[in-house]
Coordinates of C-alpha atoms in Angstrom, one line a residue:
X1 CA -2.5 -7.3 -13.2
X2 CA -1.1 -4.4 -15.1
X3 CA 2.7 -3.9 -14.7
X4 CA 4.2 -0.5 -15.7
X5 CA 7.8 0.4 -15.4
X6 CA 8.9 4.0 -15.6
X7 CA 12.2 5.8 -15.4
X8 CA 13.1 9.3 -14.2
X9 CA 16.4 10.5 -15.5
X10 CA 17.0 6.9 -16.4
X11 CA 15.8 4.6 -19.2
X12 CA 15.1 1.1 -17.8
X13 CA 16.9 -1.6 -19.8
X14 CA 15.3 -4.7 -21.3
X15 CA 17.2 -6.8 -18.8
X16 CA 15.8 -4.8 -15.8
X17 CA 12.3 -5.1 -17.3
X18 CA 12.6 -8.9 -17.7
X19 CA 14.0 -9.3 -14.1
X20 CA 11.2 -7.1 -12.7
X21 CA 8.5 -9.2 -14.5
X22 CA 10.0 -12.4 -13.2
X23 CA 10.1 -11.1 -9.6
X24 CA 6.5 -9.8 -9.9
X25 CA 5.3 -13.4 -10.3
X26 CA 5.2 -13.5 -6.5
X27 CA 2.9 -10.4 -6.5
X28 CA 0.8 -12.0 -9.3
X29 CA 0.1 -15.0 -7.0
X30 CA -1.0 -12.7 -4.2
X31 CA -3.2 -10.6 -6.6
X32 CA -4.6 -13.6 -8.6
X33 CA -8.2 -12.7 -8.2
X34 CA -7.9 -9.0 -9.1
X35 CA -7.4 -8.3 -12.8
X36 CA -7.6 -4.5 -12.3
X37 CA -4.6 -4.4 -9.9
X38 CA -2.0 -1.9 -11.0
X39 CA 1.7 -2.3 -10.3
X40 CA 3.9 0.7 -10.9
X41 CA 7.7 0.6 -10.7
X42 CA 9.5 3.9 -10.9
X43 CA 13.3 3.9 -11.1
X44 CA 15.0 7.3 -10.5
X45 CA 18.6 8.1 -11.0
X46 CA 20.1 11.0 -9.0
X47 CA 23.8 11.5 -8.3
X48 CA 24.7 7.9 -9.2
X49 CA 22.1 6.5 -6.7
X50 CA 19.1 4.6 -7.9
X51 CA 15.8 4.9 -6.1
X52 CA 13.1 2.4 -6.8
X53 CA 9.4 3.0 -5.8
X54 CA 6.9 0.2 -6.1
X55 CA 3.2 1.1 -5.8
X56 CA 0.4 -1.5 -5.9
X57 CA -3.2 -0.4 -6.1
X58 CA -5.7 -3.2 -5.7
X59 CA -9.4 -3.3 -4.5
X60 CA -9.2 0.1 -2.9
X61 CA -5.9 -0.7 -1.1
X62 CA -2.6 1.0 -1.8
X63 CA 0.7 -0.6 -0.9
X64 CA 4.0 1.2 -1.3
X65 CA 7.7 0.3 -0.9
X66 CA 10.9 2.2 -1.6
X67 CA 14.6 1.2 -1.8
X68 CA 17.8 3.1 -2.5
X69 CA 21.1 1.7 -3.6
X70 CA 23.8 1.8 -6.3
X71 CA 22.1 -0.8 -8.4
X72 CA 18.4 -0.9 -9.7
X73 CA 18.6 -4.8 -9.7
X74 CA 19.3 -4.8 -5.9
X75 CA 16.4 -2.4 -5.4
X76 CA 14.0 -4.9 -7.1
X77 CA 15.3 -7.6 -4.8
X78 CA 14.6 -5.4 -1.8
X79 CA 11.3 -3.8 -2.7
X80 CA 9.2 -6.8 -3.5
X81 CA 9.7 -8.6 -0.2
X82 CA 8.9 -5.4 1.7
X83 CA 5.7 -5.0 -0.2
X84 CA 4.7 -8.7 0.3
X85 CA 5.3 -8.2 4.0
X86 CA 2.9 -5.3 4.0
X87 CA 0.3 -7.4 2.2
X88 CA 0.7 -10.3 4.5
X89 CA 0.4 -8.1 7.6
X90 CA -2.8 -6.5 6.2
X91 CA -4.2 -10.0 5.5
X92 CA -3.4 -11.1 9.1
X93 CA -5.1 -8.0 10.5
X94 CA -8.3 -8.6 8.5
X95 CA -8.4 -12.3 9.3
X96 CA -8.5 -11.9 13.0
X97 CA -11.7 -11.8 14.9
X98 CA -12.6 -8.6 16.8
X99 CA -12.2 -8.6 20.6
X100 CA -15.3 -9.0 22.7
X101 CA -18.3 -11.2 22.5
X102 CA -20.1 -11.5 19.2
X103 CA -23.5 -9.9 18.9
X104 CA -26.2 -12.6 18.9
X105 CA -29.7 -11.5 17.9
X106 CA -32.6 -13.8 18.6
X107 CA -35.4 -14.0 16.1
X108 CA -38.5 -12.5 17.7
X109 CA -41.8 -14.4 17.0
X110 CA -44.7 -12.1 16.3

C-alpha cells in the first residue's frame, strides 16, 4: 500500500502525517493482499476551513470520502470510517448470492 499526503494552500505538518499513517493501519488491514493499492490524502485550506479528500484505488475499484471542518485532524477521524464503510458495503454486495435458481448443467454423454 502506497500512502501519499498532499496539501493545497497548506503544508501538512509532521504530526498530521504521523497521525494519518497510524489511522491508515485500519485501511492496511483491509488492503492486506494488495501491494499496488494507492491511498491519497489531499488536505486543502480555503478561508480557514480544511477539506480532506481520501481516495483509495485498489484492484480496479476506487473509493472516495471527503470531510470539511476547522481542523485537519478531525477530518482524518471522519474520513477513514466513511471509507471503511464503503468498502464493507461493497464486500457485502459481492458476497451475496444472486437471486433465482442457480444454473445447473448436466454433463451429456456422447
